[in-house]
JSON list of C-alpha atoms and ligand atoms in Angstrom, two decimals:
[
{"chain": "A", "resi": 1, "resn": "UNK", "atom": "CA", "xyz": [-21.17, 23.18, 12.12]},
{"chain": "A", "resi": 2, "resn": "UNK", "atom": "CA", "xyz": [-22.82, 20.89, 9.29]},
{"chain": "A", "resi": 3, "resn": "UNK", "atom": "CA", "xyz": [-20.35, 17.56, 10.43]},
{"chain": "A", "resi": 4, "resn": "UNK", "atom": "CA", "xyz": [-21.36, 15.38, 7.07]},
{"chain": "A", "resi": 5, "resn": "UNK", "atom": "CA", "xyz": [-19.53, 13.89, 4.67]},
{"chain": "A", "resi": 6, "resn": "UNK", "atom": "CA", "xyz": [-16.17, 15.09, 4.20]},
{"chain": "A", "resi": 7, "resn": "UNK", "atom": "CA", "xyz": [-13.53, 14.05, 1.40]},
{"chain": "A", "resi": 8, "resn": "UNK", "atom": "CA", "xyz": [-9.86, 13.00, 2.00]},
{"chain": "A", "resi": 9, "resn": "UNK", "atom": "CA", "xyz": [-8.74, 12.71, -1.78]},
{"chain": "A", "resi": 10, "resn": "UNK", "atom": "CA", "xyz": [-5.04, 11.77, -2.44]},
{"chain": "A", "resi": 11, "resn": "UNK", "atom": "CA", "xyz": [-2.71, 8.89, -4.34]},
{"chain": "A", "resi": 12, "resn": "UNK", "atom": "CA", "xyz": [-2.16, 7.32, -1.72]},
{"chain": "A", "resi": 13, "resn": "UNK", "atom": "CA", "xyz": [0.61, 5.27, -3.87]},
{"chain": "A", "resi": 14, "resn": "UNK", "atom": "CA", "xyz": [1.27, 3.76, -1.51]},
{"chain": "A", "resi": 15, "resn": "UNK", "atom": "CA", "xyz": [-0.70, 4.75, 2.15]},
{"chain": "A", "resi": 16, "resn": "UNK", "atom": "CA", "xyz": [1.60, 5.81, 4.60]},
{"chain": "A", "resi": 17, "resn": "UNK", "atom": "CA", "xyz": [1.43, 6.21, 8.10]},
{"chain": "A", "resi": 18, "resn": "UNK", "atom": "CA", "xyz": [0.63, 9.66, 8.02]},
{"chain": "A", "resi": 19, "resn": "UNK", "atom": "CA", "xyz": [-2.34, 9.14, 5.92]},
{"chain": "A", "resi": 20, "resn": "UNK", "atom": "CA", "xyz": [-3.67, 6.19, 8.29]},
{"chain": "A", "resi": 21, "resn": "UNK", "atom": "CA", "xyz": [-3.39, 8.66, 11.35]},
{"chain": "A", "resi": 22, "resn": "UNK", "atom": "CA", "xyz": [-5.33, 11.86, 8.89]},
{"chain": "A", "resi": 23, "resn": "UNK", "atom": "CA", "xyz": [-7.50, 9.54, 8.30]},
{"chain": "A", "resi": 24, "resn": "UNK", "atom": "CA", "xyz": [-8.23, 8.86, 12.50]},
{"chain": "A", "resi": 25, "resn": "UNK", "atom": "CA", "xyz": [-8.01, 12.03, 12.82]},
{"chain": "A", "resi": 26, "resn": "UNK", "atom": "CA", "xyz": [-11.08, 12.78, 10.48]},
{"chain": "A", "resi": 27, "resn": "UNK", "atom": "CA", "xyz": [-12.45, 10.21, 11.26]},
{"chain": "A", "resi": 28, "resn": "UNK", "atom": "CA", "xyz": [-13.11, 11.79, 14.50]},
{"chain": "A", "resi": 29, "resn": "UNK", "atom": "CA", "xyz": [-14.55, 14.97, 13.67]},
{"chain": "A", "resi": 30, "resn": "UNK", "atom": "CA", "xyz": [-16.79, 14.27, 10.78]},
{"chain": "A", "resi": 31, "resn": "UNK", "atom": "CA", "xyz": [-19.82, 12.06, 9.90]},
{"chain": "A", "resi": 32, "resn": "UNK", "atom": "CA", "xyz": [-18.53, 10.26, 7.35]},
{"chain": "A", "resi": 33, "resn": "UNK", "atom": "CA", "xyz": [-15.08, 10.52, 5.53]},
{"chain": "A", "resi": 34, "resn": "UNK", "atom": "CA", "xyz": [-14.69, 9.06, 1.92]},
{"chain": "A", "resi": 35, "resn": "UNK", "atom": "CA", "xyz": [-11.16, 8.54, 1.00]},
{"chain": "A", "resi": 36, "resn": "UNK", "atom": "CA", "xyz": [-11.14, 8.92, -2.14]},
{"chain": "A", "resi": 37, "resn": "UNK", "atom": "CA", "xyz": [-8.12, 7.38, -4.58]},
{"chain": "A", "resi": 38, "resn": "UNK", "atom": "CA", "xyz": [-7.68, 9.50, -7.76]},
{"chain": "A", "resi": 39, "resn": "UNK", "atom": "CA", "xyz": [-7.69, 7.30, -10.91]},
{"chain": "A", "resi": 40, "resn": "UNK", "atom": "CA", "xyz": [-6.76, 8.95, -14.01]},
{"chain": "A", "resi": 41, "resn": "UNK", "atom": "CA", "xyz": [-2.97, 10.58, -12.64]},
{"chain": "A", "resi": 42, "resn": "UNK", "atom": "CA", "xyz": [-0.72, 11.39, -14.84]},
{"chain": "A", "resi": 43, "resn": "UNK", "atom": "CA", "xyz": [2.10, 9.38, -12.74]},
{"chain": "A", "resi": 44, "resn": "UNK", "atom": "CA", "xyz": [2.79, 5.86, -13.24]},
{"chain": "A", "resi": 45, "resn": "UNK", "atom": "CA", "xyz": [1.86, 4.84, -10.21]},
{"chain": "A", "resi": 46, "resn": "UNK", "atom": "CA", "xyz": [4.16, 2.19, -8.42]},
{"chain": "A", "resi": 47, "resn": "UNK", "atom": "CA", "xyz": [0.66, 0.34, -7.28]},
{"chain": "A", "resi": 48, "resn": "UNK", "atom": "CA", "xyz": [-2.66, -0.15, -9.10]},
{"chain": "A", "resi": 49, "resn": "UNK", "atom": "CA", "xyz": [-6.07, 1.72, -8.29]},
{"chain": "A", "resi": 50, "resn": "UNK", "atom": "CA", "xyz": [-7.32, -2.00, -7.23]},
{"chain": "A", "resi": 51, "resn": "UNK", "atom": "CA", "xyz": [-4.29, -2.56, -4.92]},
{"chain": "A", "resi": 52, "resn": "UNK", "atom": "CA", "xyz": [-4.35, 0.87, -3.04]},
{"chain": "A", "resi": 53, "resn": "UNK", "atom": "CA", "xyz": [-8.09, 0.24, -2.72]},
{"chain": "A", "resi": 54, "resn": "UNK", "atom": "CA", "xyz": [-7.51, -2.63, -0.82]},
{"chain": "A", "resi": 55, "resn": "UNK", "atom": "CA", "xyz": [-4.58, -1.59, 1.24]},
{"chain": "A", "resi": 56, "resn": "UNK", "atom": "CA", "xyz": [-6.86, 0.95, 2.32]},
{"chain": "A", "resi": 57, "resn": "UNK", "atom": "CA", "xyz": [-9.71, -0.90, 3.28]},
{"chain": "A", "resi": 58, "resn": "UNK", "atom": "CA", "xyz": [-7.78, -3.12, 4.98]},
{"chain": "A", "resi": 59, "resn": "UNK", "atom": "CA", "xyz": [-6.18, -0.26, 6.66]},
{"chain": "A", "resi": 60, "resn": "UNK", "atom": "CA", "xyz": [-9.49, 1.34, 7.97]},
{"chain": "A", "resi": 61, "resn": "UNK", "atom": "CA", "xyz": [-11.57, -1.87, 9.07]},
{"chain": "A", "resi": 62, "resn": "UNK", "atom": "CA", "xyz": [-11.30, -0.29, 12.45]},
{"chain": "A", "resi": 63, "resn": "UNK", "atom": "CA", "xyz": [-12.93, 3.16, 11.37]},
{"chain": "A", "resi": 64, "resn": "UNK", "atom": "CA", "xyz": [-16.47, 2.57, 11.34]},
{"chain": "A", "resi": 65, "resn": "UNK", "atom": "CA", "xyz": [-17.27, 6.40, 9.56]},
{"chain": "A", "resi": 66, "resn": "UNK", "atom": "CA", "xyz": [-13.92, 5.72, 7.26]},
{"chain": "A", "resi": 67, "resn": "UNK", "atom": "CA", "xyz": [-14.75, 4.65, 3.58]},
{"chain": "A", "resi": 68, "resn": "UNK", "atom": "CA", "xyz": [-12.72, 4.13, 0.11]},
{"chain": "A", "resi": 69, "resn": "UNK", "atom": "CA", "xyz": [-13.62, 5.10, -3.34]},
{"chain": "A", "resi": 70, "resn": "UNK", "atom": "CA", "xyz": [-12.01, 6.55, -6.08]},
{"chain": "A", "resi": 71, "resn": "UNK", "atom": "CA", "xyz": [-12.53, 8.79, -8.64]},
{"chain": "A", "resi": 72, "resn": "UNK", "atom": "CA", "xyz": [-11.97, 10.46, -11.88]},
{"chain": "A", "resi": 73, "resn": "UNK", "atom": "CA", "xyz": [-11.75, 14.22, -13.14]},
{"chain": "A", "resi": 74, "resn": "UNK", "atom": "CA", "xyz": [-12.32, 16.95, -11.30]},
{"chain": "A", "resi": 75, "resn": "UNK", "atom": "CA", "xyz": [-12.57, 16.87, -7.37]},
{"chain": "A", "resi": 76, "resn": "UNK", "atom": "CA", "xyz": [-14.96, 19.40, -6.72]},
{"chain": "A", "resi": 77, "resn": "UNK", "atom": "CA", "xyz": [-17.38, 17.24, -8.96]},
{"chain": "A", "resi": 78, "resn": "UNK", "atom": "CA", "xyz": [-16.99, 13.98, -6.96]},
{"chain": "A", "resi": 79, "resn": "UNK", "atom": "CA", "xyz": [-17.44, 15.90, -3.84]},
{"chain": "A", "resi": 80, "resn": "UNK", "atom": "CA", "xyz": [-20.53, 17.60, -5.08]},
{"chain": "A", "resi": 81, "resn": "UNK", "atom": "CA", "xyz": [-21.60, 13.79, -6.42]},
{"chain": "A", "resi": 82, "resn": "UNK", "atom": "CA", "xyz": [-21.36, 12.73, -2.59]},
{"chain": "A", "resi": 83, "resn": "UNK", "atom": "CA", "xyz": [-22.63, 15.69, -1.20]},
{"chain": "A", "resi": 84, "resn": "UNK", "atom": "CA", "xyz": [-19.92, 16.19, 0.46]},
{"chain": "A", "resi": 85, "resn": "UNK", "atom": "CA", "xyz": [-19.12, 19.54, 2.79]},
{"chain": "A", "resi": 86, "resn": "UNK", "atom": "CA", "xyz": [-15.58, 19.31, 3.50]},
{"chain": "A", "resi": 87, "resn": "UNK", "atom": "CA", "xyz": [-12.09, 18.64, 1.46]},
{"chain": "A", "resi": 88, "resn": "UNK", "atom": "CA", "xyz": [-9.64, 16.74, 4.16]},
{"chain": "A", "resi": 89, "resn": "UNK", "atom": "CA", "xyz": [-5.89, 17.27, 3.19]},
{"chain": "A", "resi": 90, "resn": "UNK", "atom": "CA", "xyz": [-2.91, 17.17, 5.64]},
{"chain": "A", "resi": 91, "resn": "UNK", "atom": "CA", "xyz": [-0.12, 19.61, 6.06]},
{"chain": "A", "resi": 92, "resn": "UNK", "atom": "CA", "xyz": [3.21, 17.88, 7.05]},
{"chain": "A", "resi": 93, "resn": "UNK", "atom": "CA", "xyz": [5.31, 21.14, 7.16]},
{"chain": "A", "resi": 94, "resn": "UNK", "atom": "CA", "xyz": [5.50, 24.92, 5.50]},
{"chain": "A", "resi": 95, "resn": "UNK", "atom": "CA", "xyz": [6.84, 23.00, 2.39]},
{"chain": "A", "resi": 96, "resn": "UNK", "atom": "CA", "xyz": [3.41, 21.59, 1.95]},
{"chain": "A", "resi": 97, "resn": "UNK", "atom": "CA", "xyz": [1.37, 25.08, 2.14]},
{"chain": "A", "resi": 98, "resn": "UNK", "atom": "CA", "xyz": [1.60, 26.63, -0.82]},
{"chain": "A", "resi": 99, "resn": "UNK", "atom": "CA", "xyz": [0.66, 23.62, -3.26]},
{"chain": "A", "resi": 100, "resn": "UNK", "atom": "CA", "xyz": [-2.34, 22.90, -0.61]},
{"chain": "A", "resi": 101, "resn": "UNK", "atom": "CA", "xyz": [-3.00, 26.52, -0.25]},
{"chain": "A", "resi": 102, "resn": "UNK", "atom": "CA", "xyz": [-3.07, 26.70, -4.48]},
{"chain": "A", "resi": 103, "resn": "UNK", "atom": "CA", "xyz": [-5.41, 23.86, -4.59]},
{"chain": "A", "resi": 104, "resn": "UNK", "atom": "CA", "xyz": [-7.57, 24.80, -1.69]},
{"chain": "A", "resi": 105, "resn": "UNK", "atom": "CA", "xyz": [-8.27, 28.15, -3.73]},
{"chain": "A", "resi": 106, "resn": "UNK", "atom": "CA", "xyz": [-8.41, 26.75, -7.24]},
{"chain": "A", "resi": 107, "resn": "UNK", "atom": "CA", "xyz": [-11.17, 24.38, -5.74]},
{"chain": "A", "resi": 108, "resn": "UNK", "atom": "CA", "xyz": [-12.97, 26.74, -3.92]},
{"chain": "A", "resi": 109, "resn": "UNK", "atom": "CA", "xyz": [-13.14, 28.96, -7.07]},
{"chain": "A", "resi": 110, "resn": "UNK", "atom": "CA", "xyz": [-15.11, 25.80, -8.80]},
{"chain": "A", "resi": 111, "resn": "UNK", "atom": "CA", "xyz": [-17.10, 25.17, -6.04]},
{"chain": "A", "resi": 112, "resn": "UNK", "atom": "CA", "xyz": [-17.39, 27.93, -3.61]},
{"chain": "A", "resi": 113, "resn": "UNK", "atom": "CA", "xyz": [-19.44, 26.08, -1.33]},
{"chain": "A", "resi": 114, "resn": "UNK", "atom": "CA", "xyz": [-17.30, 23.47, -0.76]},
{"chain": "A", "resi": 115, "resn": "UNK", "atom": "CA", "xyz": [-14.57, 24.06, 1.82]},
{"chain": "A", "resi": 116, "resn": "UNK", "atom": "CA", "xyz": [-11.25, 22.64, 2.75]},
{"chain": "A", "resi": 117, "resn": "UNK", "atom": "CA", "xyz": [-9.83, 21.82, 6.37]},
{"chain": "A", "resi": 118, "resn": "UNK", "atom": "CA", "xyz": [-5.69, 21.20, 7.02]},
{"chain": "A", "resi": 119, "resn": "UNK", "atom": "CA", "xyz": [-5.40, 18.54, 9.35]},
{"chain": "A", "resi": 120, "resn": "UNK", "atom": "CA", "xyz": [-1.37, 17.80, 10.72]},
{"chain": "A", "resi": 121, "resn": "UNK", "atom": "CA", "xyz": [-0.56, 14.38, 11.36]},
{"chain": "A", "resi": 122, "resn": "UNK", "atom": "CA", "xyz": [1.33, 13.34, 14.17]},
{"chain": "A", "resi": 123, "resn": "UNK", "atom": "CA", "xyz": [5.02, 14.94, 14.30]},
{"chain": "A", "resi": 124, "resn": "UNK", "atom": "CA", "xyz": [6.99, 12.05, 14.17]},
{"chain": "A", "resi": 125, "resn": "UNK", "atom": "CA", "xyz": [5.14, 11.27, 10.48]},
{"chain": "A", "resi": 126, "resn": "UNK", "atom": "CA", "xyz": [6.29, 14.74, 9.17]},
{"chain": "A", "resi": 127, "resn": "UNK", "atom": "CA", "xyz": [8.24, 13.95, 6.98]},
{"chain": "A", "resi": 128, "resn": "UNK", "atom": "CA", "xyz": [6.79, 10.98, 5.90]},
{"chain": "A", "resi": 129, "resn": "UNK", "atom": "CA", "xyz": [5.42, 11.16, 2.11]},
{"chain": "A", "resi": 130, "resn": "UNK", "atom": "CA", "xyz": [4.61, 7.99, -0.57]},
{"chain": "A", "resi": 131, "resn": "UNK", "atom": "CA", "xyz": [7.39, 9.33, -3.05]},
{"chain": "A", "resi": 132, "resn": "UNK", "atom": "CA", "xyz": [10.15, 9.53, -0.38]},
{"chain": "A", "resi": 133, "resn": "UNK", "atom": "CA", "xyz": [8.63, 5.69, 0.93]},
{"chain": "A", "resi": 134, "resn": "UNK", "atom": "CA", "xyz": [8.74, 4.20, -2.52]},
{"chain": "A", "resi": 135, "resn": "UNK", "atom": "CA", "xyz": [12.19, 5.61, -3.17]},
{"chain": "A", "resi": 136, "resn": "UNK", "atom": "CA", "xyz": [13.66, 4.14, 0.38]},
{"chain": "A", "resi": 137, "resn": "UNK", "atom": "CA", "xyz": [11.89, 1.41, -1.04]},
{"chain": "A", "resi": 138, "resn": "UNK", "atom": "CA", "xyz": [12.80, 0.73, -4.94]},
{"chain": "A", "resi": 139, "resn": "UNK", "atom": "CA", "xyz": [16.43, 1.17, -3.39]},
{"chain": "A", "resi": 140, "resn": "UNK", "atom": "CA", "xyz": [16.06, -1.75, -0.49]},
{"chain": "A", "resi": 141, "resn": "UNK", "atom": "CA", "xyz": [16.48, 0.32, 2.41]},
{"chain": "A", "resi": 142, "resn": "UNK", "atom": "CA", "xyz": [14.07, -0.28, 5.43]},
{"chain": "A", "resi": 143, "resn": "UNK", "atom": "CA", "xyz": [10.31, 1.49, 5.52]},
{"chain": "A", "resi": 144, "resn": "UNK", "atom": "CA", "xyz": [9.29, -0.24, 9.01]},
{"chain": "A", "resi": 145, "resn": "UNK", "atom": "CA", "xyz": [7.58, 2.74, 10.96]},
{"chain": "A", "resi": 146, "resn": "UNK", "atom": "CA", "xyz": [6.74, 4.61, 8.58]},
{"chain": "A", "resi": 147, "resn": "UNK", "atom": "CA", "xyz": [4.03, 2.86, 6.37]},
{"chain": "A", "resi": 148, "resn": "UNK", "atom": "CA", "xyz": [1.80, 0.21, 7.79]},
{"chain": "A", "resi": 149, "resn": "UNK", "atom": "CA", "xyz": [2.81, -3.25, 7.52]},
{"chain": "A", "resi": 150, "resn": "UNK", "atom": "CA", "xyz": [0.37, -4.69, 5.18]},
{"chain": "A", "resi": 151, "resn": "UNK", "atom": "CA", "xyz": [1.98, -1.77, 2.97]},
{"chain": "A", "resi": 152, "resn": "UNK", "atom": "CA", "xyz": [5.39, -2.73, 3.93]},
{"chain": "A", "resi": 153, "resn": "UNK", "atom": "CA", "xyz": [4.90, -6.19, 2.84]},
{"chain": "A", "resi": 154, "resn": "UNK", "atom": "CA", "xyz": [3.10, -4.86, -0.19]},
{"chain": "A", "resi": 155, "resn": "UNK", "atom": "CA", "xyz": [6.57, -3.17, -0.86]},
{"chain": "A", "resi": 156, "resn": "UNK", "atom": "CA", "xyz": [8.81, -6.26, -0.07]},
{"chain": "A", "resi": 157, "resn": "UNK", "atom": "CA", "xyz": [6.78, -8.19, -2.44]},
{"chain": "A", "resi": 158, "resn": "UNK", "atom": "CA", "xyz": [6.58, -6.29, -5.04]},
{"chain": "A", "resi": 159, "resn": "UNK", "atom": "CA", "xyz": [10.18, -5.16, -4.94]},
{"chain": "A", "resi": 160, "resn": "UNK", "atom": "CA", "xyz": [11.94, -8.52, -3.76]},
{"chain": "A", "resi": 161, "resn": "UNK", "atom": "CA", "xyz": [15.22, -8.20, -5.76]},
{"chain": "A", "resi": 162, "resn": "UNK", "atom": "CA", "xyz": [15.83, -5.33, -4.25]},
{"chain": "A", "resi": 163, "resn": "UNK", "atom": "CA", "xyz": [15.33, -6.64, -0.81]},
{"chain": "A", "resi": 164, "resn": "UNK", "atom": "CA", "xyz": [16.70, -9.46, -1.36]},
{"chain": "A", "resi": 165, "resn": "UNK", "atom": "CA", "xyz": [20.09, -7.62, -2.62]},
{"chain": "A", "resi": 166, "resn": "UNK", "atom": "CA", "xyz": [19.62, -5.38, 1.18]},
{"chain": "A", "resi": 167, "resn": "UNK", "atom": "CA", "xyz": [19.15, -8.08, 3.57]},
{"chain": "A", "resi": 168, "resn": "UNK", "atom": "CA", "xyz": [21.13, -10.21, 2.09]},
{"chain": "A", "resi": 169, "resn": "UNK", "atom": "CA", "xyz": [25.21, -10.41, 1.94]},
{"chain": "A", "resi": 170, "resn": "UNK", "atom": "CA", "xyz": [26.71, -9.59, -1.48]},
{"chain": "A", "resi": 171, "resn": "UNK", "atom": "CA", "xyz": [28.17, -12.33, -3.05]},
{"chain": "A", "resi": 172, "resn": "UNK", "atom": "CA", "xyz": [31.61, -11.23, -2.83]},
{"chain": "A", "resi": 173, "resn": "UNK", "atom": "CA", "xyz": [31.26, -10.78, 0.80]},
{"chain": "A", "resi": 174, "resn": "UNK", "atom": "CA", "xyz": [30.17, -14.22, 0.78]},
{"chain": "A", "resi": 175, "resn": "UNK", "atom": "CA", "xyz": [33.12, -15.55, -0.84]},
{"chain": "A", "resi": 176, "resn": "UNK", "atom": "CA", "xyz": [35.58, -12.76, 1.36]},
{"chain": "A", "resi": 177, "resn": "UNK", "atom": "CA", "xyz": [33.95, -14.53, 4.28]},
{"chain": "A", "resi": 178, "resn": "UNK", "atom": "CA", "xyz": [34.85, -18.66, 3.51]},
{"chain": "A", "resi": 179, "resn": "UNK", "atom": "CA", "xyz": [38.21, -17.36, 2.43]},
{"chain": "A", "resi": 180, "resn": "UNK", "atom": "CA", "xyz": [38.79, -15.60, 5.59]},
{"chain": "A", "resi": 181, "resn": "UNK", "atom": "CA", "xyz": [37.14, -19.07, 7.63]},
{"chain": "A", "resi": 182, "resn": "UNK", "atom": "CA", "xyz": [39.82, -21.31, 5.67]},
{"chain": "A", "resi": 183, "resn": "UNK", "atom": "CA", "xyz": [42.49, -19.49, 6.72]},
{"chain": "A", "resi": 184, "resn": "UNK", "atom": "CA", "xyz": [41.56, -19.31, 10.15]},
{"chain": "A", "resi": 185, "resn": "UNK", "atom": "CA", "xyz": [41.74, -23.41, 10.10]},
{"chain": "A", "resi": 186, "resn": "UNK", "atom": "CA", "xyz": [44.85, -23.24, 8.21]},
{"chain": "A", "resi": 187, "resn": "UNK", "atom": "CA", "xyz": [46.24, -21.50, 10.83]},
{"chain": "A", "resi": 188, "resn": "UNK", "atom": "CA", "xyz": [44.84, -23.40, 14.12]},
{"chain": "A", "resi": 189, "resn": "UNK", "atom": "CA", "xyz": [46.16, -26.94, 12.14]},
{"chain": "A", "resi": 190, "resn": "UNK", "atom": "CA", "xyz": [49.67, -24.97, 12.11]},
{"chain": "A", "resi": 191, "resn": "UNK", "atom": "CA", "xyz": [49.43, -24.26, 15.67]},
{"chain": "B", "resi": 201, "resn": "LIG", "atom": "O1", "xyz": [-1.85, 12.76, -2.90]},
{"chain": "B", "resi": 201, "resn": "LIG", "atom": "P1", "xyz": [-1.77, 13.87, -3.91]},
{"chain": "B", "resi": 201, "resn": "LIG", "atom": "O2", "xyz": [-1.11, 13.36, -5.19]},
{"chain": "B", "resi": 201, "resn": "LIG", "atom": "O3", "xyz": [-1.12, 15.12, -3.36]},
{"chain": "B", "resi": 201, "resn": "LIG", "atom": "O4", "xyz": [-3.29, 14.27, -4.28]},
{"chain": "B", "resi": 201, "resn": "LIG", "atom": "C1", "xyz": [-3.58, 15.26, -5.23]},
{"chain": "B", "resi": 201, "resn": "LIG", "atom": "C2", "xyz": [-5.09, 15.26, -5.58]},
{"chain": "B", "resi": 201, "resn": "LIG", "atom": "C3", "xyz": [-5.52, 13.88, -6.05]},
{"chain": "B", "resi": 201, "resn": "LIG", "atom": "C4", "xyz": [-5.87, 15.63, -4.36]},
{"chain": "B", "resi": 201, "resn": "LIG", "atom": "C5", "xyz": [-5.32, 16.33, -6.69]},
{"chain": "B", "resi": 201, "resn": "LIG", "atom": "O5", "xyz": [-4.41, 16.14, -7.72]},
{"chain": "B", "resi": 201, "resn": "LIG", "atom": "C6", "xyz": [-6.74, 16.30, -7.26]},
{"chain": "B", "resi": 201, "resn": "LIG", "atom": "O6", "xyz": [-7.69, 16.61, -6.59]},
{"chain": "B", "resi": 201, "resn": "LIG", "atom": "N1", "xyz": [-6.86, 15.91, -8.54]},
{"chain": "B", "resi": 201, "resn": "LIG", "atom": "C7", "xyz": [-8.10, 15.80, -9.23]},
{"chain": "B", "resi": 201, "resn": "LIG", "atom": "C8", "xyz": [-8.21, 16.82, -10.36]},
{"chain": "B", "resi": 201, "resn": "LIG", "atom": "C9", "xyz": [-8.67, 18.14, -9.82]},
{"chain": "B", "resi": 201, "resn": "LIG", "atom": "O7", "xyz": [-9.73, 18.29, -9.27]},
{"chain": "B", "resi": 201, "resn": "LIG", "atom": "N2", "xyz": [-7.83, 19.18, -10.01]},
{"chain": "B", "resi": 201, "resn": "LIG", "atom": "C10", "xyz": [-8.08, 20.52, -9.58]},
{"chain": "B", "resi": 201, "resn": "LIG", "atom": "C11", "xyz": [-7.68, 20.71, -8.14]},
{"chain": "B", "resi": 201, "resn": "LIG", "atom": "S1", "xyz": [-6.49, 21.96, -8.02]}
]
C-alpha cells in the first residue's frame, strides 16, 4: 500500500474531540496527513478560517506527520495539488453513511484515482459533532469532554454572556436568596 499523503478535509468549526482523535488515528497509518479547513462554505461559520487554523495547530503540535491548510473549491483538486492518495473522513454512526458514502462516490467520479478511507473515532466521541458543540455552546451549557480545552475556552470567550448567564445565579435568585437570609436573622433576633 502507497502510505503518502492523505487528506482529512472538514469545517472543523470548531475541532472537536473526535476530530483530534481521527486525526491520531491517521496520523498513524499514513505518511503525512494534511488537514485541510474548507474556506469558501456556504455556512456562517461561528469561527474564522484564521482561528480554526490555529486551534488546530495548536491541537496537533504533538503529531509530527499532522499538518493544517485550507482550501478552496473542489476537493479532489486540492488533493490532486498535494498529491495526495487518500481522502480521511470519520464515520460516527449509520447516520453519517450515506452523506459520506454520497461524497466518497461523487469524488471518486472526479478523480477516480483518488480514494477515500472511513476511520471511527473512539465510541465515547460518537456522538460528538461541531453543530451539536456550538449549540450546547451558544446556549451556555457545559462542552468539557467533548472538545479540547483550548477550543472550550475558545467557546467561553467568544460566547461570555452566555456563560456568564449559566454559571452564574439569575438575578432574581440573587435577590430570593438575601430575602430569604434576612428573614432567617429576623427570626433568630425573635428567638
Ligand atoms: O466537516 P464537513 O462540513 O462535513 O466537511 C465537508 C467537506 C468540506 C469535506 C465537503 O463539503 C467538501 O469537500 N467541500 C469542498 C467542495 C467539494 O469538493 N465538493 C464535492 C464533494 S461531494
Amino acid at each position: 500500500m502507497n502510505r503518502g499523503i492523505a487528506i482529512y478535509p472538514g469545517s472543523f468549526d470548531p475541532p472537536t474531540n473526535g476530530h483530534l482523535d481521527l486525526m491520531e488515528r491517521g496520523a498513524k497509518i499514513f505518511e503525512e496527513l494534511v488537514v485541510a479547513i474548507l474556506r469558501n462554505s456556504e455556512k456562517t461559520p461561528m469561527f474564522s478560517v484564521a482561528e480554526r487554523l490555529e486551534m488546530l495547530r495548536e491541537l496537533t503540535v504533538h503529531l509530527k506527520n499532522v499538518r493544517i491548510d485550507t482550501f478552496d473549491g473542489l476537493m479532489v483538486e486540492y488533493a490532486k495539488s498535494l498529491n495526495a492518495v487518500c481522502i480521511l473522513r470519520g464515520i460516527r454512526a449509520i447516520s453519517d453513511y450515506e452523506y459520506e458514502l454520497q461524497m466518497a462516490l461523487m469524488n471518486r467520479k472526479l478523480e477516480p484515482t483518488l480514494e477515500t478511507v472511513f476511520m471511527m473515532p473512539a465510541d465515547k466521541y460518537s456522538y460528538v459533532s461541531s453543530r451539536l458543540v456550538r449549540e450546547v455552546a451558544q446556549a451556555g451549557g457545559p462542552v468539557k469532554g467533548l472538545v479540547p480545552e483550548i477550543v472550550e475556552q475558545k467557546l467561553r470567550a467568544k460566547l461570555e454572556p452566555a456563560y456568564r448567564f449559566h454559571d452564574e445565579p439569575k438575578e432574581a435568585e440573587v435577590r430570593v436568596s438575601a430575602s430569604k437570609e434576612k428573614e432567617k436573622k429576623k427570626r433568630k433576633k425573635k428567638l
